[in-house]
Amino acid sequence: MRAKFALEGGVYEVTPVRRADGVAIGFGERVRRASLRMLDEGEAIVTLDGRPARVWIAVQGDEVFVHAAGRAWRVAVVDEIAAAHGHGAADDTVLAPMPGTVVAVAAAPGGAVRRGDTILVIESMKLETAIRAPRDGIVATLPLAAGATFDRGAVLATLQPETS
Amino acid sequence: MPGPRRLRRVLVANRGEIAVRITRTLRALGIASVVVYHADEADGPAIREADEAYELTGETPVAAYLDGAQIVAIARRCAADAIHPGYGFLSENAAFAEAVRDAGIAFIGPSAQAIRLMGDKVGSREFVRRHGFPVAPSAYEEDDPASFAERAAAIGFPLLVKASAGGGGKGMHVARDRVELAERIETARREAARYFGDGRLYCERYIERPRHIEVQVIGDEHGRLVHLWERECSIQRRFQKIVEEAPAPGLDPALRARVLDAAVGIARAAGYSNAGTVEFILAPEGDFYFLEMNTRLQVEHPVTEMITGLDLVALQVRVAEGEPLALEQAAIERLGHSIECRICAEDPAADFAPAIGTVLRLRPPAGPGVRFDSGLAPGQRITTAYDPMLAKLVVHGASREAAIARMRAALRELVLLGVTTNAAYLDRLLGHAEFAAGRLHTGFVVEHAAALGAPPPDPETLELVLAAATLSSRTVRDLTRHVPEPYASIGAWRN
Amino acid sequence: MRRIQTAIDTNSPTYKRYRARMLEVVAEFRRRQDEARHRRAERDLQRLARQSKLRVHERIALLLDPGTPFLELSSLAACMAYGGEAPQAGVVTGIGVVSGREVMIHADDSSTKGGAWYPLSVKKIVRALDIAIENRLPVVHLCDSAGGFLPLQHDLFPDRYNGGRTYRNQSILSKLGCQQVAVVLGHCTAGGAYVPGLSDYAVIVRGNGGIFLGGPPLVKAATGEVVSADELGGADLHTRISGTADYPAATEEEAIAIAREIVGTFTLRRKAEVDWEEPEPPYYDPAELYGIIPDDIKVQFDMREVIARIVDGSRFHEYQPAYGTTLVCGFARLWGWKVGILANNGVLFNDSSLKAAHFMELCNQNRTPMIFLQNITGYMVGREYEKAGITKDGAKMIMVQACSEVPKLTVICNGSFGAGNYGMCGRAFDPRLLFMWPQGQISVMGAEQAANTLAEVKIRQLEREGKVLSAADIAAIREPILSEYERMSSAYYSTSELWDDGLLDPVDTRNALGIGLSVALNAPIGEPRYGVLRL
């Protein structure tokens, strides 16, 4: 599989490959044998094609902090699927998951929303649900006002198409 | 005249690196140390260094350290005979100094009167000017609000419009002509009212490309007051110091003498005792003006200690004990050159936005001429609750070149992982030709911003870093582990 | 285990001649394979680009774990059919590693004729699923097909192993607990809709992906309803409302990344226990195989030399070396696994048939997978042999072979003629995989012999009608029969018709068999039991 890392404002793809004699890492066209030996206190020896280098490594969640060549580097693992999602035509329409009534409208056409922001609150079967923005974007339309009823699958909101 | 009174137990009303630093000197002097801490730093290094520790409570951590009454109460409870306020927090709070002394506890610092005098940024300038020391030409609104703009314009442009109640480099605006002046006054007044609760303004001449030179002074309660040479603090961003050094490079000896004399004169005129710093703005033409006096120990005091071999905190303690200063001005030598870099939790690539994280790995640089002052412990969480400064890296060298080289090596040797810091940025700054040439001014980092940006990583280093990340990231590593045999041995084969 | 001692002299003129010829054969094979895989009309490539579709081999590359092998099956399917209209039969199938799991991949190629399924396309897909069933492999379907090729519907719809068999196989796979992931990258129309419908997991790309039993033209014709492909069966309809698909994706890359993640959740299967040791490469250079295969199919060569260039360390423990010498058999290791090898050094006699049967019993008893290396013209004929029971002995060999419980793999290294094909585990006997070398031939009898026989019939008939034939007339009758025969017995014809699972460059045999063994061991090995042996 390909691993994508973000560091210093750039995204880099490497392809780690398991071979019988260890791990090889592909950097673009070049493939180099690689191994890691952890010592104490986060110190490690990373060997690339037989050349060892002394580094310090600390891992936290999906971030790896590396001290190498006299400075600290912050490397974040980029989620492949999330990264691929961002480049295509993503969710532009927000549909009602069930029939109900609009309780409150929390956004406005032309307004910017972040992924997860509440766009509307609906009520159905005595339960209130927040309808959230599926991605960062600009709200295009909000066809229903508070008090309006709708059926399952009705369009509750649309986002302006992403231009990439 | 009060006789010497030995201090047996001192309470350090501060946190982080300065609390650790002060406690170390107390221990060297054989004095018991007490430290106060907020719950979220309950396992900090200062608590381990000190002999006793007491918890401070407050709405926010900062509020806790600003609760003077609570601190005094704790001092009483543990029978401390003195309080050292460190820097920031209550160190320049005259009411606090008074309350401490009223409680029969020694305050390791100057008199409340001196604090009050120099704490008033407007009043202190007037005081200094009246005593014949150079002050940047200014106009104060409250003297006559109606003619304020006119009087300001009369000083000549460019002008700096400032809030009287402001400080710490906040609430200041530059005006280059009358039109801008009118606009800036409006803006500054609105901001001053909103941020400082006081809309009063003053204007002063704006010096372009100034150097920030400050002088460390220390006086005892017996009338002796000396300077411990000057420091250069021109490398700043948004009026926050980043790099300080002693002595100021390339300073004409005659000019130096005038600045040092002025500092001593100002401090003496104020009847100053204990440690303090007189700050000046030095114009490129060679004239200098009083900026302000800080009536406390400063963050960058170690560079003075490095070139003089003196322990400033020890001197402060002796002064507070009523001891006369055993220092002759003529005998205070300076040797070599010292530089300090402030290691801060910030991201230079994101316009120095504060960074948060956890100290996952810490390996301070060490060796001759290298000093690392920090309040950091492995596993410590770095949040925006406090100031972003994590540590001070201080070096000494026989010459400025040697000090710069030693500092760069130390910055590269420092391992601090888990939170983004400005260490690499500082390395690039110290490597800049203009810095090496000593052509410093307070606009240095802005002027050279482009050159100080991180260069693209060189391919070999990049591969090394990516390899380290690939081999340590659980997400990435686990997926390669599962390729079964014989597929792993066959490799990338196609039929 | 002792190493085979080679008798090959790489400096001999014969070796050099054979080698030069084989290099040409292999170069021709590579050329045809490359063309079938990659050469497409410019307008078809532009169409794909307009549709934001990736090429089928690009999709597979994204799906597979990098640095891992891909054993493509039947890459030259349909190479001699349909006038060359359907390269690779419009489908790519093969075995590879995805997120550390072995999977069977079935990927439609919409770069020609929209990926329509010809009769051989259906045969190829059904074969891939048969392999998955027999070897308990999960399957990843990369769906992008226009559906059945209507002009040939009679050959791909009604019969037992036609279109419906795909869906029957999918159901049986599911019943066996082999997961299937369908990645809908184009249309799944009519029967094709069942591919995601019968898969455990379905990912669908918004925009290009569509699943419907009837496409928009058919719906309009049937009920008059006018509806777009997306409204009828697009990603949002199926992932939010109908539940026919499970994961919407914005791009093909995202869809394939999701599929990889899904496969990563599959529990690793435990393989059948077979003796395994750390592998070692063959002692002799596999490239020497080129100089071992004669340039005339009638010329015999020693199969031990072939075995020596395929197995670990070239080590071979030969069974009954002095008996039945036209059949060579014994134990070896291939990519670490212990295997039983049966190979032909000539015609099968009574003793060689019995030896083979006995050896296969040993393999079944010892749970040793078997590898058949074919170069066989048949069983011996003649009165002496019939008297000795050659038919019986051949039957015993077939009975043991057919009833074997251990997995079998077959490589047709040269000739595969007549009943010898049966005894040596030809296609009808369910080897898990069957490969052929590109210079190989397969037919009921040799081309010369068959041409002579057929021509003889024709000549006799004409003579009875009173015609006198000259040598040229005879040649004119014989030549077309011969060339047609040769055409239909070539390795290319076999692979075009999917009589095999692909042609192999001889040096690739070791890896192909290694992967074959690996997947074969996913299915349990039963206790040996045979039918009645006519003793």
PDB file of N, CA and C in Angstrom, chain A residues 1 3 5 7-8 12 14 16 18-20 25 27 30 32 35-36 41-42 46 48 51 53-54 56-60 62 64-67 69-70 73-75 77, chain B residues 356 358 360-361 363 412 414-420 424 454 457 460-473 475-476 479-481 483 485 488-489:
ATOM      1  N   MET A   1       0.838  -1.203   0.000  1.00  0.00           N
ATOM      2  CA  MET A   1       0.000   0.000   0.000  1.00  0.00           C
ATOM      3  C   MET A   1       0.860   1.235   0.000  1.00  0.00           C
ATOM      4  N   ALA A   3       1.726   4.904   1.439  1.00  0.00           N
ATOM      5  CA  ALA A   3       1.521   5.721   2.628  1.00  0.00           C
ATOM      6  C   ALA A   3       1.742   7.167   2.239  1.00  0.00           C
ATOM      7  N   PHE A   5       2.341  11.008   3.628  1.00  0.00           N
ATOM      8  CA  PHE A   5       2.712  11.793   4.789  1.00  0.00           C
ATOM      9  C   PHE A   5       2.687  13.265   4.440  1.00  0.00           C
ATOM     10  N   LEU A   7       4.299  16.810   5.535  1.00  0.00           N
ATOM     11  CA  LEU A   7       5.253  17.526   6.367  1.00  0.00           C
ATOM     12  C   LEU A   7       5.726  18.762   5.649  1.00  0.00           C
ATOM     13  N   GLU A   8       6.002  19.765   6.428  1.00  0.00           N
ATOM     14  CA  GLU A   8       6.491  21.044   5.922  1.00  0.00           C
ATOM     15  C   GLU A   8       5.636  21.560   4.762  1.00  0.00           C
ATOM     16  N   TYR A  12       3.866  13.803   0.714  1.00  0.00           N
ATOM     17  CA  TYR A  12       4.807  12.886   0.085  1.00  0.00           C
ATOM     18  C   TYR A  12       4.253  11.478   0.161  1.00  0.00           C
ATOM     19  N   VAL A  14       5.051   7.439  -0.065  1.00  0.00           N
ATOM     20  CA  VAL A  14       6.086   6.407  -0.051  1.00  0.00           C
ATOM     21  C   VAL A  14       5.384   5.066  -0.127  1.00  0.00           C
ATOM     22  N   PRO A  16       5.908   1.442   1.244  1.00  0.00           N
ATOM     23  CA  PRO A  16       6.659   0.446   2.009  1.00  0.00           C
ATOM     24  C   PRO A  16       6.308  -0.941   1.495  1.00  0.00           C
ATOM     25  N   ARG A  18       7.082  -5.134   2.015  1.00  0.00           N
ATOM     26  CA  ARG A  18       7.714  -6.138   2.846  1.00  0.00           C
ATOM     27  C   ARG A  18       8.397  -7.154   1.949  1.00  0.00           C
ATOM     28  N   ARG A  19       9.653  -7.334   2.183  1.00  0.00           N
ATOM     29  CA  ARG A  19      10.395  -8.340   1.430  1.00  0.00           C
ATOM     30  C   ARG A  19      10.868  -9.395   2.403  1.00  0.00           C
ATOM     31  N   ALA A  20      11.385 -10.480   1.844  1.00  0.00           N
ATOM     32  CA  ALA A  20      11.833 -11.579   2.700  1.00  0.00           C
ATOM     33  C   ALA A  20      12.919 -11.106   3.654  1.00  0.00           C
ATOM     34  N   ILE A  25      11.566   0.634   1.130  1.00  0.00           N
ATOM     35  CA  ILE A  25      10.659   1.769   0.980  1.00  0.00           C
ATOM     36  C   ILE A  25      10.880   2.387  -0.393  1.00  0.00           C
ATOM     37  N   PHE A  27      10.611   5.500  -2.749  1.00  0.00           N
ATOM     38  CA  PHE A  27      10.433   6.945  -2.828  1.00  0.00           C
ATOM     39  C   PHE A  27      10.346   7.268  -4.314  1.00  0.00           C
ATOM     40  N   ARG A  30      12.752   5.397  -6.827  1.00  0.00           N
ATOM     41  CA  ARG A  30      13.829   4.763  -6.075  1.00  0.00           C
ATOM     42  C   ARG A  30      13.295   3.875  -4.956  1.00  0.00           C
ATOM     43  N   ARG A  32      14.576   1.821  -1.565  1.00  0.00           N
ATOM     44  CA  ARG A  32      15.745   1.678  -0.691  1.00  0.00           C
ATOM     45  C   ARG A  32      15.412   0.736   0.468  1.00  0.00           C
ATOM     46  N   SER A  35      15.721   0.007   7.646  1.00  0.00           N
ATOM     47  CA  SER A  35      15.469  -0.666   8.915  1.00  0.00           C
ATOM     48  C   SER A  35      15.579   0.347  10.035  1.00  0.00           C
ATOM     49  N   LEU A  36      14.955  -0.001  11.149  1.00  0.00           N
ATOM     50  CA  LEU A  36      14.907   0.901  12.288  1.00  0.00           C
ATOM     51  C   LEU A  36      15.284   0.124  13.526  1.00  0.00           C
ATOM     52  N   GLU A  41      15.258   5.926  25.271  1.00  0.00           N
ATOM     53  CA  GLU A  41      14.825   7.315  25.333  1.00  0.00           C
ATOM     54  C   GLU A  41      14.436   7.888  23.981  1.00  0.00           C
ATOM     55  N   GLY A  42      13.891   7.063  23.126  1.00  0.00           N
ATOM     56  CA  GLY A  42      13.428   7.595  21.855  1.00  0.00           C
ATOM     57  C   GLY A  42      14.506   7.762  20.814  1.00  0.00           C
ATOM     58  N   VAL A  46      18.254   4.764  12.103  1.00  0.00           N
ATOM     59  CA  VAL A  46      17.552   4.440  10.860  1.00  0.00           C
ATOM     60  C   VAL A  46      18.628   4.171   9.811  1.00  0.00           C
ATOM     61  N   LEU A  48      19.387   3.349   5.889  1.00  0.00           N
ATOM     62  CA  LEU A  48      18.867   3.366   4.529  1.00  0.00           C
ATOM     63  C   LEU A  48      19.962   2.861   3.603  1.00  0.00           C
ATOM     64  N   ARG A  51      23.295   2.715   5.095  1.00  0.00           N
ATOM     65  CA  ARG A  51      23.861   3.921   5.734  1.00  0.00           C
ATOM     66  C   ARG A  51      23.072   4.253   6.996  1.00  0.00           C
ATOM     67  N   ALA A  53      21.841   6.367  10.347  1.00  0.00           N
ATOM     68  CA  ALA A  53      21.742   7.757  10.781  1.00  0.00           C
ATOM     69  C   ALA A  53      21.075   7.767  12.138  1.00  0.00           C
ATOM     70  N   ARG A  54      21.554   8.664  12.991  1.00  0.00           N
ATOM     71  CA  ARG A  54      21.036   8.724  14.353  1.00  0.00           C
ATOM     72  C   ARG A  54      19.895   9.727  14.397  1.00  0.00           C
ATOM     73  N   TRP A  56      15.930  10.833  16.579  1.00  0.00           N
ATOM     74  CA  TRP A  56      15.048  10.625  17.718  1.00  0.00           C
ATOM     75  C   TRP A  56      13.634  10.572  17.180  1.00  0.00           C
ATOM     76  N   ILE A  57      12.840   9.681  17.727  1.00  0.00           N
ATOM     77  CA  ILE A  57      11.490   9.498  17.219  1.00  0.00           C
ATOM     78  C   ILE A  57      10.500   9.465  18.372  1.00  0.00           C
ATOM     79  N   ALA A  58       9.365  10.130  18.166  1.00  0.00           N
ATOM     80  CA  ALA A  58       8.253  10.011  19.119  1.00  0.00           C
ATOM     81  C   ALA A  58       6.974   9.925  18.306  1.00  0.00           C
ATOM     82  N   VAL A  59       6.103   8.999  18.681  1.00  0.00           N
ATOM     83  CA  VAL A  59       4.851   8.799  17.952  1.00  0.00           C
ATOM     84  C   VAL A  59       3.691   9.174  18.837  1.00  0.00           C
ATOM     85  N   GLN A  60       2.752   9.901  18.284  1.00  0.00           N
ATOM     86  CA  GLN A  60       1.523  10.181  19.023  1.00  0.00           C
ATOM     87  C   GLN A  60       0.366  10.100  18.042  1.00  0.00           C
ATOM     88  N   ASP A  62      -1.621   9.665  14.994  1.00  0.00           N
ATOM     89  CA  ASP A  62      -1.246   9.612  13.591  1.00  0.00           C
ATOM     90  C   ASP A  62      -0.148  10.604  13.239  1.00  0.00           C
ATOM     91  N   VAL A  64       4.043  11.468  13.656  1.00  0.00           N
ATOM     92  CA  VAL A  64       5.365  11.001  14.053  1.00  0.00           C
ATOM     93  C   VAL A  64       6.278  12.211  14.114  1.00  0.00           C
ATOM     94  N   PHE A  65       6.927  12.408  15.264  1.00  0.00           N
ATOM     95  CA  PHE A  65       7.880  13.507  15.407  1.00  0.00           C
ATOM     96  C   PHE A  65       9.274  12.916  15.267  1.00  0.00           C
ATOM     97  N   VAL A  66      10.054  13.506  14.406  1.00  0.00           N
ATOM     98  CA  VAL A  66      11.397  12.991  14.148  1.00  0.00           C
ATOM     99  C   VAL A  66      12.399  14.117  14.312  1.00  0.00           C
ATOM    100  N   HIS A  67      13.488  13.848  15.049  1.00  0.00           N
ATOM    101  CA  HIS A  67      14.589  14.803  15.091  1.00  0.00           C
ATOM    102  C   HIS A  67      15.700  14.230  14.237  1.00  0.00           C
ATOM    103  N   ALA A  69      18.958  15.469  11.242  1.00  0.00           N
ATOM    104  CA  ALA A  69      19.697  16.556  10.578  1.00  0.00           C
ATOM    105  C   ALA A  69      19.557  17.861  11.350  1.00  0.00           C
ATOM    106  N   GLY A  70      19.625  17.787  12.644  1.00  0.00           N
ATOM    107  CA  GLY A  70      19.695  18.993  13.457  1.00  0.00           C
ATOM    108  C   GLY A  70      18.409  19.758  13.641  1.00  0.00           C
ATOM    109  N   TRP A  73      11.078  17.487  13.012  1.00  0.00           N
ATOM    110  CA  TRP A  73      10.134  17.394  11.905  1.00  0.00           C
ATOM    111  C   TRP A  73       8.841  16.814  12.443  1.00  0.00           C
ATOM    112  N   ARG A  74       7.753  17.375  11.954  1.00  0.00           N
ATOM    113  CA  ARG A  74       6.461  16.855  12.375  1.00  0.00           C
ATOM    114  C   ARG A  74       5.817  16.221  11.152  1.00  0.00           C
ATOM    115  N   VAL A  75       5.614  14.890  11.223  1.00  0.00           N
ATOM    116  CA  VAL A  75       5.103  14.161  10.061  1.00  0.00           C
ATOM    117  C   VAL A  75       3.725  13.613  10.404  1.00  0.00           C
ATOM    118  N   VAL A  77       0.452  11.337   9.256  1.00  0.00           N
ATOM    119  CA  VAL A  77      -0.032  10.328   8.324  1.00  0.00           C
ATOM    120  C   VAL A  77      -1.308  10.863   7.689  1.00  0.00           C
TER     121      VAL A  77
ATOM    122  N   ILE B 356       0.392  23.654  20.368  1.00  0.00           N
ATOM    123  CA  ILE B 356       0.092  22.850  21.557  1.00  0.00           C
ATOM    124  C   ILE B 356       0.540  21.424  21.296  1.00  0.00           C
ATOM    125  N   THR B 358       2.297  17.670  23.490  1.00  0.00           N
ATOM    126  CA  THR B 358       2.836  17.033  24.692  1.00  0.00           C
ATOM    127  C   THR B 358       4.329  16.859  24.489  1.00  0.00           C
ATOM    128  N   LEU B 360       6.935  14.808  24.203  1.00  0.00           N
ATOM    129  CA  LEU B 360       7.126  13.368  24.084  1.00  0.00           C
ATOM    130  C   LEU B 360       8.591  12.992  24.303  1.00  0.00           C
ATOM    131  N   ARG B 361       9.493  13.820  23.840  1.00  0.00           N
ATOM    132  CA  ARG B 361      10.921  13.561  24.034  1.00  0.00           C
ATOM    133  C   ARG B 361      11.614  14.872  24.318  1.00  0.00           C
ATOM    134  N   ARG B 363      15.632  16.131  25.055  1.00  0.00           N
ATOM    135  CA  ARG B 363      17.043  15.907  25.362  1.00  0.00           C
ATOM    136  C   ARG B 363      17.721  17.255  25.239  1.00  0.00           C
ATOM    137  N   ARG B 412      20.770  22.667  17.262  1.00  0.00           N
ATOM    138  CA  ARG B 412      20.641  21.459  16.458  1.00  0.00           C
ATOM    139  C   ARG B 412      20.685  20.206  17.320  1.00  0.00           C
ATOM    140  N   LEU B 414      19.463  20.122  20.420  1.00  0.00           N
ATOM    141  CA  LEU B 414      18.277  20.062  21.263  1.00  0.00           C
ATOM    142  C   LEU B 414      17.224  19.164  20.629  1.00  0.00           C
ATOM    143  N   VAL B 415      16.805  18.150  21.382  1.00  0.00           N
ATOM    144  CA  VAL B 415      15.729  17.295  20.893  1.00  0.00           C
ATOM    145  C   VAL B 415      14.501  17.610  21.715  1.00  0.00           C
ATOM    146  N   LEU B 416      13.475  18.149  21.062  1.00  0.00           N
ATOM    147  CA  LEU B 416      12.220  18.453  21.753  1.00  0.00           C
ATOM    148  C   LEU B 416      11.117  18.048  20.789  1.00  0.00           C
ATOM    149  N   LEU B 417      10.542  16.896  21.050  1.00  0.00           N
ATOM    150  CA  LEU B 417       9.543  16.357  20.134  1.00  0.00           C
ATOM    151  C   LEU B 417       8.173  16.312  20.770  1.00  0.00           C
ATOM    152  N   GLY B 418       7.167  16.589  19.982  1.00  0.00           N
ATOM    153  CA  GLY B 418       5.789  16.489  20.454  1.00  0.00           C
ATOM    154  C   GLY B 418       5.047  17.801  20.361  1.00  0.00           C
ATOM    155  N   VAL B 419       5.802  18.879  20.274  1.00  0.00           N
ATOM    156  CA  VAL B 419       5.159  20.182  20.103  1.00  0.00           C
ATOM    157  C   VAL B 419       6.089  20.972  19.191  1.00  0.00           C
ATOM    158  N   THR B 420       5.486  21.689  18.253  1.00  0.00           N
ATOM    159  CA  THR B 420       6.293  22.455  17.299  1.00  0.00           C
ATOM    160  C   THR B 420       6.969  23.624  18.008  1.00  0.00           C
ATOM    161  N   ALA B 424      14.376  25.479  14.906  1.00  0.00           N
ATOM    162  CA  ALA B 424      15.012  25.502  13.583  1.00  0.00           C
ATOM    163  C   ALA B 424      15.025  26.921  13.028  1.00  0.00           C
ATOM    164  N   ALA B 454      11.673  28.519   6.145  1.00  0.00           N
ATOM    165  CA  ALA B 454      12.299  27.202   6.029  1.00  0.00           C
ATOM    166  C   ALA B 454      12.540  26.864   4.561  1.00  0.00           C
ATOM    167  N   PRO B 457      13.138  20.866   2.170  1.00  0.00           N
ATOM    168  CA  PRO B 457      14.059  19.879   2.746  1.00  0.00           C
ATOM    169  C   PRO B 457      14.918  19.220   1.662  1.00  0.00           C
ATOM    170  N   GLU B 460      17.925  13.892   0.656  1.00  0.00           N
ATOM    171  CA  GLU B 460      18.453  12.825   1.504  1.00  0.00           C
ATOM    172  C   GLU B 460      17.829  12.874   2.889  1.00  0.00           C
ATOM    173  N   THR B 461      17.729  14.097   3.440  1.00  0.00           N
ATOM    174  CA  THR B 461      17.121  14.255   4.767  1.00  0.00           C
ATOM    175  C   THR B 461      15.649  13.887   4.707  1.00  0.00           C
ATOM    176  N   LEU B 462      14.988  14.320   3.640  1.00  0.00           N
ATOM    177  CA  LEU B 462      13.570  14.027   3.489  1.00  0.00           C
ATOM    178  C   LEU B 462      13.335  12.523   3.506  1.00  0.00           C
ATOM    179  N   GLU B 463      14.153  11.784   2.773  1.00  0.00           N
ATOM    180  CA  GLU B 463      13.980  10.324   2.734  1.00  0.00           C
ATOM    181  C   GLU B 463      14.229   9.727   4.101  1.00  0.00           C
ATOM    182  N   LEU B 464      15.215  10.254   4.808  1.00  0.00           N
ATOM    183  CA  LEU B 464      15.505   9.743   6.137  1.00  0.00           C
ATOM    184  C   LEU B 464      14.312   9.966   7.061  1.00  0.00           C
ATOM    185  N   VAL B 465      13.748  11.157   7.018  1.00  0.00           N
ATOM    186  CA  VAL B 465      12.612  11.472   7.887  1.00  0.00           C
ATOM    187  C   VAL B 465      11.400  10.625   7.510  1.00  0.00           C
ATOM    188  N   LEU B 466      11.138  10.508   6.212  1.00  0.00           N
ATOM    189  CA  LEU B 466       9.999   9.701   5.782  1.00  0.00           C
ATOM    190  C   LEU B 466      10.204   8.233   6.151  1.00  0.00           C
ATOM    191  N   ALA B 467      11.441   7.757   6.036  1.00  0.00           N
ATOM    192  CA  ALA B 467      11.717   6.367   6.408  1.00  0.00           C
ATOM    193  C   ALA B 467      11.461   6.177   7.894  1.00  0.00           C
ATOM    194  N   ALA B 468      11.933   7.126   8.713  1.00  0.00           N
ATOM    195  CA  ALA B 468      11.713   7.014  10.152  1.00  0.00           C
ATOM    196  C   ALA B 468      10.223   6.983  10.456  1.00  0.00           C
ATOM    197  N   ALA B 469       9.470   7.847   9.786  1.00  0.00           N
ATOM    198  CA  ALA B 469       8.027   7.900  10.022  1.00  0.00           C
ATOM    199  C   ALA B 469       7.365   6.615   9.554  1.00  0.00           C
ATOM    200  N   THR B 470       7.762   6.134   8.380  1.00  0.00           N
ATOM    201  CA  THR B 470       7.172   4.903   7.845  1.00  0.00           C
ATOM    202  C   THR B 470       7.387   3.735   8.783  1.00  0.00           C
ATOM    203  N   LEU B 471       8.608   3.637   9.326  1.00  0.00           N
ATOM    204  CA  LEU B 471       8.947   2.476  10.140  1.00  0.00           C
ATOM    205  C   LEU B 471       8.418   2.587  11.556  1.00  0.00           C
ATOM    206  N   SER B 472       8.029   3.786  12.000  1.00  0.00           N
ATOM    207  CA  SER B 472       7.510   3.880  13.355  1.00  0.00           C
ATOM    208  C   SER B 472       6.009   4.067  13.444  1.00  0.00           C
ATOM    209  N   SER B 473       5.397   4.514  12.359  1.00  0.00           N
ATOM    210  CA  SER B 473       3.962   4.744  12.456  1.00  0.00           C
ATOM    211  C   SER B 473       3.218   3.418  12.484  1.00  0.00           C
ATOM    212  N   THR B 475       0.082   2.788  12.028  1.00  0.00           N
ATOM    213  CA  THR B 475      -0.839   2.715  10.899  1.00  0.00           C
ATOM    214  C   THR B 475      -0.152   2.153   9.673  1.00  0.00           C
ATOM    215  N   VAL B 476       1.066   2.650   9.428  1.00  0.00           N
ATOM    216  CA  VAL B 476       1.775   2.285   8.208  1.00  0.00           C
ATOM    217  C   VAL B 476       2.485   0.955   8.375  1.00  0.00           C
ATOM    218  N   LEU B 479       0.454  -2.580   8.205  1.00  0.00           N
ATOM    219  CA  LEU B 479      -0.056  -3.056   6.931  1.00  0.00           C
ATOM    220  C   LEU B 479       1.015  -3.789   6.126  1.00  0.00           C
ATOM    221  N   THR B 480       2.278  -3.398   6.309  1.00  0.00           N
ATOM    222  CA  THR B 480       3.305  -4.130   5.553  1.00  0.00           C
ATOM    223  C   THR B 480       3.601  -5.465   6.203  1.00  0.00           C
ATOM    224  N   ARG B 481       3.293  -5.587   7.490  1.00  0.00           N
ATOM    225  CA  ARG B 481       3.659  -6.818   8.188  1.00  0.00           C
ATOM    226  C   ARG B 481       2.926  -8.022   7.653  1.00  0.00           C
ATOM    227  N   VAL B 483       1.935  -9.008   4.594  1.00  0.00           N
ATOM    228  CA  VAL B 483       2.104  -9.632   3.282  1.00  0.00           C
ATOM    229  C   VAL B 483       2.690 -11.025   3.491  1.00  0.00           C
ATOM    230  N   GLU B 485       4.110 -14.967   2.825  1.00  0.00           N
ATOM    231  CA  GLU B 485       5.019 -15.656   1.908  1.00  0.00           C
ATOM    232  C   GLU B 485       4.177 -16.560   1.022  1.00  0.00           C
ATOM    233  N   ALA B 488       5.883 -11.980  -0.373  1.00  0.00           N
ATOM    234  CA  ALA B 488       6.895 -11.007   0.036  1.00  0.00           C
ATOM    235  C   ALA B 488       8.238 -11.310  -0.618  1.00  0.00           C
ATOM    236  N   SER B 489       8.572 -12.582  -0.707  1.00  0.00           N
ATOM    237  CA  SER B 489       9.852 -12.934  -1.326  1.00  0.00           C
ATOM    238  C   SER B 489       9.819 -12.799  -2.832  1.00  0.00           C
TER     239      SER B 489
END
